[in-house]
Coordinates of C-alpha atoms in Angstrom, one line a residue:
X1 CA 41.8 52.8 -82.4
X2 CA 38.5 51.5 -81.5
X3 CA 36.9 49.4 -78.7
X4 CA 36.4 45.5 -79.7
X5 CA 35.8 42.4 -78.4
X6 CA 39.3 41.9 -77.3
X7 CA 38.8 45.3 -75.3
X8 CA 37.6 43.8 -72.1
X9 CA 33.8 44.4 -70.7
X10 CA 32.6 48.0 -69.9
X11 CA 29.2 49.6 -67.9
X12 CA 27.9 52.6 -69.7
X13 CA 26.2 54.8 -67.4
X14 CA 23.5 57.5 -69.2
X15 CA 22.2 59.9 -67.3
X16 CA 19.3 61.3 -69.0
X17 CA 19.0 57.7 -70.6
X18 CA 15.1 58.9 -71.6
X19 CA 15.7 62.5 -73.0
X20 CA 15.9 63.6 -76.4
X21 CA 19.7 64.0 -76.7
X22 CA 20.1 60.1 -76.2
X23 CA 17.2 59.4 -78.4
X24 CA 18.3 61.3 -81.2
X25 CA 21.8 60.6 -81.1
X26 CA 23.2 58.0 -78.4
X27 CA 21.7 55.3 -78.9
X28 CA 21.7 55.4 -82.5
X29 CA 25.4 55.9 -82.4
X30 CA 25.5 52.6 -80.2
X31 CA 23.5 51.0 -82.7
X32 CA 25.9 51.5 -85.5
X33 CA 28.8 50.5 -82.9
X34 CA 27.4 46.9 -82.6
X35 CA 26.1 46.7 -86.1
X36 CA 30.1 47.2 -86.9
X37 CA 30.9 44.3 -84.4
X38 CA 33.0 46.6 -82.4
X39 CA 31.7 45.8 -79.2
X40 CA 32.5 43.1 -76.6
X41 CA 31.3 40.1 -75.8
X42 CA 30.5 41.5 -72.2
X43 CA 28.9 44.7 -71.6
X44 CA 26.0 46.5 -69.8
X45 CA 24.5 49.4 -71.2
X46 CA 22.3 50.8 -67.9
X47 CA 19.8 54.0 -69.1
X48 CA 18.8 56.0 -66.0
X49 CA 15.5 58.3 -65.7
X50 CA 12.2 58.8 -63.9
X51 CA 9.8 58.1 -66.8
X52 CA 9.7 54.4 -67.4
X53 CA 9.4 50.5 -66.4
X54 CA 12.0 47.6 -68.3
X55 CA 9.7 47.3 -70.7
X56 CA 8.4 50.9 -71.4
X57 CA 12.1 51.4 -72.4
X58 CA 12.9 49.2 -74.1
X59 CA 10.6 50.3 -76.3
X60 CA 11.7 53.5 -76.3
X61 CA 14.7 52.4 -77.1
X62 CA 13.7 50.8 -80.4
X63 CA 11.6 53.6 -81.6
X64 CA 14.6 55.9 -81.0
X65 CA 16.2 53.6 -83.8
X66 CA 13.2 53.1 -86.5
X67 CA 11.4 56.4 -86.5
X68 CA 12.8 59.2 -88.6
X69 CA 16.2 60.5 -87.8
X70 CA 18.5 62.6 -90.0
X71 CA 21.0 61.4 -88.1
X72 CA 20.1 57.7 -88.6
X73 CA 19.2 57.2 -91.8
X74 CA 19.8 53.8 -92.6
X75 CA 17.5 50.0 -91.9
X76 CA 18.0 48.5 -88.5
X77 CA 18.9 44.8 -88.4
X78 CA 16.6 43.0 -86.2
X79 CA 19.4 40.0 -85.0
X80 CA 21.7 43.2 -84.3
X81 CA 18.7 45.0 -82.3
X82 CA 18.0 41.9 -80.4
X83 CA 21.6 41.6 -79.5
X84 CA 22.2 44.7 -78.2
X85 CA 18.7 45.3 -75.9
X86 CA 19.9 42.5 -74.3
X87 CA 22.7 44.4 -72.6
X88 CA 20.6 47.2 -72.4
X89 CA 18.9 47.8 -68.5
X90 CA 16.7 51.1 -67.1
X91 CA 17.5 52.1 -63.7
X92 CA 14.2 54.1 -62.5
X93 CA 15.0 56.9 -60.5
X94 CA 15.7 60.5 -59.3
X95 CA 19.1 62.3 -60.1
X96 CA 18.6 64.9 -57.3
X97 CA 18.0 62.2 -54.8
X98 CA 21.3 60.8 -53.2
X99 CA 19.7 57.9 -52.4
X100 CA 19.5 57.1 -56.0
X101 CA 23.3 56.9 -56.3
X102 CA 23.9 54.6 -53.7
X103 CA 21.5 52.6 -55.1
X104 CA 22.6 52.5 -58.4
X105 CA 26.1 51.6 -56.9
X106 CA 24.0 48.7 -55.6
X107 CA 22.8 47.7 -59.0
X108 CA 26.3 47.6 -60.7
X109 CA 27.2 45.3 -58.3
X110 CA 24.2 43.1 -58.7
X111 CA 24.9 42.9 -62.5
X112 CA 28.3 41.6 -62.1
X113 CA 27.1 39.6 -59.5
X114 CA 25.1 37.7 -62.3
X115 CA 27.7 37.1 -64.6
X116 CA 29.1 40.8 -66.1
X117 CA 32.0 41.1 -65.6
X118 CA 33.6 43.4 -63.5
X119 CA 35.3 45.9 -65.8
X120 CA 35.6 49.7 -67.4
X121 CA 33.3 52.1 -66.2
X122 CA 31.6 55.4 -68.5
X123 CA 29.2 57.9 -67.6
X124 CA 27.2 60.0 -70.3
X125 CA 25.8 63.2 -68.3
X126 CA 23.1 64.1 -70.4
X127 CA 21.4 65.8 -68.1
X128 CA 21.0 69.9 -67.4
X129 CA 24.1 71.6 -66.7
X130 CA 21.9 72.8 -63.6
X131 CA 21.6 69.7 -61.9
X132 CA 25.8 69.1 -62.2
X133 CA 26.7 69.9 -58.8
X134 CA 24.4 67.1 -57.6
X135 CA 25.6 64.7 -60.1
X136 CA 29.1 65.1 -59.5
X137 CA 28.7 65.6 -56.3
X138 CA 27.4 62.1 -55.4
X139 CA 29.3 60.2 -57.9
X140 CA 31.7 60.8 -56.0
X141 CA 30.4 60.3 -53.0
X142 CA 29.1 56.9 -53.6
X143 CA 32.3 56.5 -55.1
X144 CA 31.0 55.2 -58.3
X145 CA 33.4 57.7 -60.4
X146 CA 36.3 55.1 -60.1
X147 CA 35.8 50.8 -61.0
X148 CA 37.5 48.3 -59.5
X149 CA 38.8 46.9 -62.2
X150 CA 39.9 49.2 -64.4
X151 CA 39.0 53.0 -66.3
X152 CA 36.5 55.4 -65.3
X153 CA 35.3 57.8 -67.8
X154 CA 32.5 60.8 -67.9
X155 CA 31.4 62.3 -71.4
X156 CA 29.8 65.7 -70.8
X157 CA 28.1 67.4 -73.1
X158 CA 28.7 71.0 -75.3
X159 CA 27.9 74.0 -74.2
X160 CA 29.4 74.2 -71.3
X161 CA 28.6 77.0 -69.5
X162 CA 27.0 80.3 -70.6
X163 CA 30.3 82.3 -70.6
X164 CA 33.9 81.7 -69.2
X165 CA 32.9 82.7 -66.0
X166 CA 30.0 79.8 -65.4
X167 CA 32.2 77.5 -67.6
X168 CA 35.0 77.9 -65.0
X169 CA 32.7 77.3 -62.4
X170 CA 31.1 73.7 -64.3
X171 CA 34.8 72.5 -64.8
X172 CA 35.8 73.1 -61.1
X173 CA 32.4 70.7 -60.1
X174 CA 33.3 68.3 -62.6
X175 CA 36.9 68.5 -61.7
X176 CA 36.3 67.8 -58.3
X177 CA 34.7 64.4 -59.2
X178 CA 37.0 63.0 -62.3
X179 CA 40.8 64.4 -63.4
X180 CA 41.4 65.5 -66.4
X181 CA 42.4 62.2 -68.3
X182 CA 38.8 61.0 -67.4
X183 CA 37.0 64.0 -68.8
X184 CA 35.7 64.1 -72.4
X185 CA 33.9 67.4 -73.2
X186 CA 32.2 66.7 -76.5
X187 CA 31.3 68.7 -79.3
X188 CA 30.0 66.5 -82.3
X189 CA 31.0 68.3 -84.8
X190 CA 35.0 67.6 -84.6
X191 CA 33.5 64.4 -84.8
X192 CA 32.3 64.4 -88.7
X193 CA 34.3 62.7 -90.7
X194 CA 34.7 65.4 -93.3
X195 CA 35.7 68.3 -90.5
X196 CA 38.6 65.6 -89.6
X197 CA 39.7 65.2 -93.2
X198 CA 40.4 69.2 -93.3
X199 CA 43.3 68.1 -91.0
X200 CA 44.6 65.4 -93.8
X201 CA 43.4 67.3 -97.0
X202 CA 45.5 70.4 -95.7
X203 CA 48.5 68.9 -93.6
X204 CA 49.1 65.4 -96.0
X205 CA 48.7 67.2 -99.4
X206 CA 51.6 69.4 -101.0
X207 CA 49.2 70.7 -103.4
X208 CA 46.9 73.4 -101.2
X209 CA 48.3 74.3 -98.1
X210 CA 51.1 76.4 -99.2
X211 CA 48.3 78.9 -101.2
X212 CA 46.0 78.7 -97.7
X213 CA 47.7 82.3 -96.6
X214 CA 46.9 86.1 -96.8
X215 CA 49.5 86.0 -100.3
X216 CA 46.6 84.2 -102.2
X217 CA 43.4 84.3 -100.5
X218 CA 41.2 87.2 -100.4
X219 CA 38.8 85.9 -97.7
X220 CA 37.5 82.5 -95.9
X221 CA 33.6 82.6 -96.0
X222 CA 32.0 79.7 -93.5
X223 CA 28.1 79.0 -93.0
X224 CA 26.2 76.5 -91.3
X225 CA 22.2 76.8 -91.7
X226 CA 19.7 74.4 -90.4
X227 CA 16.6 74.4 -92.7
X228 CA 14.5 73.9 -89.7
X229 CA 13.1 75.7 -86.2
X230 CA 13.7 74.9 -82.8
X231 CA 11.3 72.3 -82.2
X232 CA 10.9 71.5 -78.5
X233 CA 13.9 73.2 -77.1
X234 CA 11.9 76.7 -76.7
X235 CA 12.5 77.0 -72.9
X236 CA 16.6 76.3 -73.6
X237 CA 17.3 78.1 -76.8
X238 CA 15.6 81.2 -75.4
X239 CA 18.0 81.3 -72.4
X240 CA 20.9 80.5 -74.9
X241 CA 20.7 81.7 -78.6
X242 CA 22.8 80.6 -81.6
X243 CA 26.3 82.3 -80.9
X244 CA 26.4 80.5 -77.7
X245 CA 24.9 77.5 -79.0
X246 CA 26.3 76.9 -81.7
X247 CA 28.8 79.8 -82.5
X248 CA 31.0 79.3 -79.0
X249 CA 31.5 75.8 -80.4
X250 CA 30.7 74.5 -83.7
X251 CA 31.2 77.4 -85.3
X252 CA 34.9 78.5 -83.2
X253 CA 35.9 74.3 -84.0
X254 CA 35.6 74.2 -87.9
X255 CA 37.2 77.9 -88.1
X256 CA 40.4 76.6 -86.0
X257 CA 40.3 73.6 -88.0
X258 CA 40.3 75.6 -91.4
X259 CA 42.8 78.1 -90.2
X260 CA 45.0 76.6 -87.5
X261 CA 48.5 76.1 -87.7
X262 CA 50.2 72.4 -88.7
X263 CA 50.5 70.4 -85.4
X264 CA 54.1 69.1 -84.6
X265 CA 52.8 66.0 -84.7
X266 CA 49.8 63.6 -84.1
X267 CA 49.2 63.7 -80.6
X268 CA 46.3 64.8 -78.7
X269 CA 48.4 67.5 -76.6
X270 CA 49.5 68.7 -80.3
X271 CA 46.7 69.0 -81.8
X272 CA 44.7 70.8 -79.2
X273 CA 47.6 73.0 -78.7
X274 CA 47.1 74.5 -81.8
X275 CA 43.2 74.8 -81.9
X276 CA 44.0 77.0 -78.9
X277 CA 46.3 79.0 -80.4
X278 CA 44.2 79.9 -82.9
X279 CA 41.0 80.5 -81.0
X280 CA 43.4 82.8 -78.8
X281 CA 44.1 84.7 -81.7
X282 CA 41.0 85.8 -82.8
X283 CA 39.2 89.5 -82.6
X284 CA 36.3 90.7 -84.0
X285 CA 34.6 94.0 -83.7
X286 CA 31.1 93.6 -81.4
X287 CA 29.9 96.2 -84.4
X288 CA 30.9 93.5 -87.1
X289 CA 28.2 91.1 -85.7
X290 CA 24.3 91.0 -87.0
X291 CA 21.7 88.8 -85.3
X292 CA 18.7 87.8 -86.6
X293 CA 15.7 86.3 -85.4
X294 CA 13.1 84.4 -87.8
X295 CA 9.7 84.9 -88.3
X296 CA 6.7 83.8 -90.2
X297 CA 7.8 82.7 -93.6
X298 CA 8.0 79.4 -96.5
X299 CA 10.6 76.6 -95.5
X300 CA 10.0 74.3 -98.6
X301 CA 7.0 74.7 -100.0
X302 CA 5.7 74.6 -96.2
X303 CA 4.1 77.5 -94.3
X304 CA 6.8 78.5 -91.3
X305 CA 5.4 80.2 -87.9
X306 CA 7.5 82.8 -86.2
X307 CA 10.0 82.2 -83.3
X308 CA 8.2 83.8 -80.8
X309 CA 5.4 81.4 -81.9
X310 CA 7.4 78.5 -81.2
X311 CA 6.6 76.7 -77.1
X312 CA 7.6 78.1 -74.0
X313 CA 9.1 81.0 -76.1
X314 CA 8.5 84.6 -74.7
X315 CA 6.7 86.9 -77.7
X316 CA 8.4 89.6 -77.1
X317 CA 11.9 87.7 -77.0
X318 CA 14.8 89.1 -78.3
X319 CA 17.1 86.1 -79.0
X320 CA 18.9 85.5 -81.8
X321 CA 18.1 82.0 -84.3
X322 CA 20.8 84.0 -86.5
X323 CA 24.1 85.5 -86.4
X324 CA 26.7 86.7 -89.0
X325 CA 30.0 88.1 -88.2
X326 CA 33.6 89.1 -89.3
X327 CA 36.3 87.9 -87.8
X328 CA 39.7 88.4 -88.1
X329 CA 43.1 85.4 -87.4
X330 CA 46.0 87.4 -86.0
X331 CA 48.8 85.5 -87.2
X332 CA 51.4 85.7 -90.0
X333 CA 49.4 83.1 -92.6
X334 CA 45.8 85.0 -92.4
X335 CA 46.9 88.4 -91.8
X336 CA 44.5 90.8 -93.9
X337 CA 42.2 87.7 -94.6
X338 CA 38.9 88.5 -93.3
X339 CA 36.1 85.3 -92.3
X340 CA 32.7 85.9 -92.7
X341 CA 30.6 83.6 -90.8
X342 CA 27.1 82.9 -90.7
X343 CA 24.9 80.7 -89.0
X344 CA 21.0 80.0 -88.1
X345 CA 17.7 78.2 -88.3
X346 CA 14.7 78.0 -90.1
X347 CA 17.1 78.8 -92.8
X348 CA 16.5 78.1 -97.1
X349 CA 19.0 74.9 -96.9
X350 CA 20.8 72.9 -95.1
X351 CA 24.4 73.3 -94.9
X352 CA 27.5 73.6 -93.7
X353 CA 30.3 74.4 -95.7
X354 CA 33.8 76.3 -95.3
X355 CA 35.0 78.3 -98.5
X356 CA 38.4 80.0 -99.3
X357 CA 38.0 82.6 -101.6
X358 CA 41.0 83.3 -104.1
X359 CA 42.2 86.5 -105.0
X360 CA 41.9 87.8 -108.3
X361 CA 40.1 90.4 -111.0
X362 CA 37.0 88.7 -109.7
X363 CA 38.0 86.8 -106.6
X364 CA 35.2 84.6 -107.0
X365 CA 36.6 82.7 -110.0
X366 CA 38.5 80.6 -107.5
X367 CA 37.3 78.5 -104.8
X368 CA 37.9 76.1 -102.5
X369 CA 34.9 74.7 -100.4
X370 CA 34.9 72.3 -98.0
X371 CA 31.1 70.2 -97.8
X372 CA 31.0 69.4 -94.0
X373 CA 27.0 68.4 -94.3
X374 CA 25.0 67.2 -96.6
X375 CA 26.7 65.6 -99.5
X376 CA 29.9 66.0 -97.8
X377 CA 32.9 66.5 -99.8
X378 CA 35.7 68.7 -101.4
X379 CA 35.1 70.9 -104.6
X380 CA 37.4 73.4 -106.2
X381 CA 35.1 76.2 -108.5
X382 CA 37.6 76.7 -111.6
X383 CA 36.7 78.9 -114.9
X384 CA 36.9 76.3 -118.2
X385 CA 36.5 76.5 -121.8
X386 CA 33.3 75.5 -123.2
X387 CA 33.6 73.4 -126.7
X388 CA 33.5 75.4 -129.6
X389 CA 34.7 77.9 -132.0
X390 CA 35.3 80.6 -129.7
X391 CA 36.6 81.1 -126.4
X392 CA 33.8 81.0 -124.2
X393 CA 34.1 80.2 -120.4
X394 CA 32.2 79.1 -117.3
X395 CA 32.5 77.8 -114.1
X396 CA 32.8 74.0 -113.3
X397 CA 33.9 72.0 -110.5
X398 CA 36.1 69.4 -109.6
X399 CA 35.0 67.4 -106.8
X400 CA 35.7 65.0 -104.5
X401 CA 32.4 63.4 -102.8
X402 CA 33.0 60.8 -99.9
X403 CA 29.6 58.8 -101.1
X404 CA 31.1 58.0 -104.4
X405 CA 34.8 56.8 -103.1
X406 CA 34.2 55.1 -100.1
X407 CA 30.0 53.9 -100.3
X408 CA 28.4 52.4 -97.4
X409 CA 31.5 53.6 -95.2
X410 CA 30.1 56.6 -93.3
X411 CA 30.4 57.1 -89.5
X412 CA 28.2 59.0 -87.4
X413 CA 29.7 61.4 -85.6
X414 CA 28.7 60.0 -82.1
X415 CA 29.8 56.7 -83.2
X416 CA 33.2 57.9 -83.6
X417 CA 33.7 60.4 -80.7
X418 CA 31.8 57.3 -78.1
X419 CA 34.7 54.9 -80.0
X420 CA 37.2 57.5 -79.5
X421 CA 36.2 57.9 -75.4
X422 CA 36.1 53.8 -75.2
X423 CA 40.3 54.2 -76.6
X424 CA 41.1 56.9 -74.4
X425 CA 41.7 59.4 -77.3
X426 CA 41.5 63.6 -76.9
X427 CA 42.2 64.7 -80.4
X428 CA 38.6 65.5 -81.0
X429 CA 37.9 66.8 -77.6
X430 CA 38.1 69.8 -75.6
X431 CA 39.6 70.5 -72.6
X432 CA 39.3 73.5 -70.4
X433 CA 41.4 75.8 -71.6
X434 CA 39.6 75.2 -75.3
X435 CA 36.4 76.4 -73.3
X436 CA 37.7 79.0 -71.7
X437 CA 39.5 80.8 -74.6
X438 CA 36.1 80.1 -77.0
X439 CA 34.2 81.9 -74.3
X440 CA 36.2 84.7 -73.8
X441 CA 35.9 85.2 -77.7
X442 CA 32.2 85.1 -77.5
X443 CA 31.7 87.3 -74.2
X444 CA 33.3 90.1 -75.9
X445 CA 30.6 89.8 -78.4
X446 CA 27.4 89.2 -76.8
X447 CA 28.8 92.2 -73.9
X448 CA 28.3 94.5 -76.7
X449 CA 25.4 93.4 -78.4
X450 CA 23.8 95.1 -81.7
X451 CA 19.8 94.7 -81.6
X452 CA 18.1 91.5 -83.1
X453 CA 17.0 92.3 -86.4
X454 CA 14.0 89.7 -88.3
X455 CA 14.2 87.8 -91.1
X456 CA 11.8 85.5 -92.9
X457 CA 11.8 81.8 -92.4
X458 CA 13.2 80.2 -95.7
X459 CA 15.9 83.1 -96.3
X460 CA 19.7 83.4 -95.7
X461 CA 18.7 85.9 -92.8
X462 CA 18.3 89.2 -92.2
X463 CA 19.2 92.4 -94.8
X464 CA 21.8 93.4 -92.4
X465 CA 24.0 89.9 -92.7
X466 CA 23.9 91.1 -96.6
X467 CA 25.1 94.8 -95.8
X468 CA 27.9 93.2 -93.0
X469 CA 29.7 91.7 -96.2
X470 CA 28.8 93.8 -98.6
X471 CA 30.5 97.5 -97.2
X472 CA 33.9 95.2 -97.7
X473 CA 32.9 94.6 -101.5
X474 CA 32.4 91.1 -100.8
X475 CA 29.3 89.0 -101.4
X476 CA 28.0 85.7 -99.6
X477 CA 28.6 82.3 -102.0
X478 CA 25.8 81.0 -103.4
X479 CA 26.2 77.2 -102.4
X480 CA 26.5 75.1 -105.3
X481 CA 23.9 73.1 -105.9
X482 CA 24.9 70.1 -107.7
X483 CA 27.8 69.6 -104.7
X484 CA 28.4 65.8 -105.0
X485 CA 25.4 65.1 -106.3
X486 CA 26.4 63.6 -109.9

């Protein structure tokens, strides 16, 4: 289901309309929305922020579109650009100030009065988790959390909270301004369109699902490296780290997604039901857990400074770029089938990938891997007979690769969750009770932490993720290189 012209006009609200996170990926997303033609005839699309004038954001707006993006790769259109900044407005102001809500209330109504009509109403609070309890709090004050003629919606952004205890505390301010229905909690990565096909490629097919189980799999390695530092978010990722920024959500979503239980059926109650489930069922031993910090090294060719060389970061700081872990799913199908996960930046590659590793003499003979980014696509590692005389084998692949079936068809990840929040739909969102259960995973981690060990920028982390894997008689996968590449 997606939002079209026949959908009725809408008023998207941003908070934080000139910060990175709508920069990078917001308005891109609504880029790729209009270039698709799935957008109304009649629609405002009002950025708010201190920093700039009409015209200072407008441009803004186009450089966030034409300058280099991994998550925006392709030409912008100039008729479709043109189109869409003229629905685009910046209301100049102060968040903290209440007297900027009532007079944003003021300009709503001043945009219908000039011909928008009045319709459905979305909020996008990007914007410090810090500042929610004034957000919320005069949203719904100035009563601007429900339209007069018809939805209100607010999209708030992952990770919320630092642990289940502050996460509780978030959801009861953001509660008290919006119910439940109204609340999207997003998390782009069950937005990629290869995560969502786990769902179809295990749950539609007779073929694989019925050898996903502790009778034929030996483990379920997952990794998600980033090939690059922290850039500007020094003063954040230092109060944060990467299990809690990406390992409380990312990380717990694609290992519910590989491992979860078949949903009854398609619903959004359904299918979060069983993501719970899952998350609920997971233990890990705080001893099983390395984390890694990076410092000086090579990242492609390139010389790599040190994390506590990065802005605004302390030098003596102790958080963790990197973390590696065991896990274990306490339910019939995975019992005895450990998952080794690793994550972090400044990394040799990018990717992520989930891989279930088959049993046998040498269980890595057999694998199934999962390409969530880049190259995104399905391969199975089989041994094969090489022509000739004798009976000579090696590994090859078979491969499905979404570029080659379905070219010039890929979605962005925030252009399908914002789609998904225009149509009302949850699948692919969390509620509460998600958040809560990933936290108290992670808090009975980082309680018990094991000091930060170093590794160089451009490896796969520290000697001790190596070790963590290796006491079981295991080893991390190599990825394959060639992966949809042909």
């Amino acid at each position: 289901m997606i939002y079209s012209k026949e959908s009725g006009p809408f008023a998207l609200i941003i908070f934080g309309g000139s910060g990175d996170l709508s920069y990078q990926k917001i308005y891109p997303a609504l880029y790729d929305i209009a270039e698709k033609g799935h957008l109304p005839e009649d629609y405002a699309i009002i950025a708010t922020g201190r920093k700039y004038t009409q015209e200072e954001f407008y441009n803004f707006f186009e450089h966030s579109l034409t300058s280099d993006n991994r998550h925006h790769k392709h030409s912008v259109e100039n008729a479709i650009f043109k189109s869409l900044e003229k629905h685009m407005y910046f209301y100049q102001g102060d968040n903290t100030d209440p007297n900027f809500y009532t007079g944003l209330s003021k300009y709503l109504d001043k945009l219908v009065k000039e011909g928008l009509p009045c319709g459905n109403r979305l909020f996008y609070a990007g914007v410090p988790q810090s500042l929610y309890q004034t957000v919320f709090a005069n949203i719904k004050k100035s009563r601007l959390n429900k339209s007069p003629c018809g939805w209100a919606r607010v999209v708030i952004e992952k990770p919320i909270g630092e642990d289940e205890a502050s996460a509780k505390k978030l959801d009861k301010i953001i509660t008290s301004t919006f119910t439940e229905d109204q609340i999207f909690r997003l998390d782009h990565y069950l937005g990629k369109e290869t995560l969502e096909n786990v769902l179809v490629f295990r749950f539609k097919n007779n073929i694989f699902e019925p050898m996903l189980n502790g009778n034929n799999l030996d483990h379920i390695q997952i990794t998600s490296s980033e090939d690059f530092s922290i850039a500007k978010r020094g003063k954040f990722y230092n109060a944060t780290g990467a299990l809690k920024d990406v390992g409380q959500n990312h990380i717990l979503q694609m290992l519910a997604i590989a491992t979860m239980e078949q949903p009854k059926d398609d619903s959004d109650e359904a299918m979060i039901g069983e993501r719970i489930k899952l998350v609920k069922s997971l233990t890990a031993n705080p001893k099983d857990i390395v984390y890694g910090q990076y410092a000086a090294g090579v990242v492609h060719g390139k010389d790599a400074i040190a994390y506590r060389q990065e802005a605004s970061v302390p030098k003596d700081s102790q958080t963790d770029t990197f973390f590696a872990m065991k896990v274990n799913v306490n339910n019939e199908r995975f019992k005895n089938v450990p998952v080794y996960i690793r994550a972090g930046k400044q990394m040799a590659m990018w990717l992520t990938e989930i891989s279930y590793v088959f049993k046998g003499k040498d269980p890595y003979r057999n694998v199934l891997t999962i390409r969530v980014q880049p190259n995104e696509g399905i391969a199975v590692k089989l041994f094969t007979k090489k022509p000739g005389l004798e009976i000579k084998v090696e590994p090859t692949y078979m491969q499905f690769c979404y570029k080659h079936y379905f070219p010039g068809e890929a979605f962005d990840a925030y252009e399908k969750l914002v789609q998904d929040v225009f149509a009302g739909r949850h699948t692919f969102f969390n509620i509460s009770k998600e958040v809560e259960a990933q936290w108290r995973f992670i808090d009975s981690l980082s309680k018990n932490r094991t000091p930060t060990r170093f590794y160089k920028a451009g490896s796969w982390g520290p000697k001790e993720a190596f070790a963590l894997i290796e006491k079981d008689g295991r080893k991390w996968l190599e990825p394959y290189p060639a992966f949809c590449q042909i």
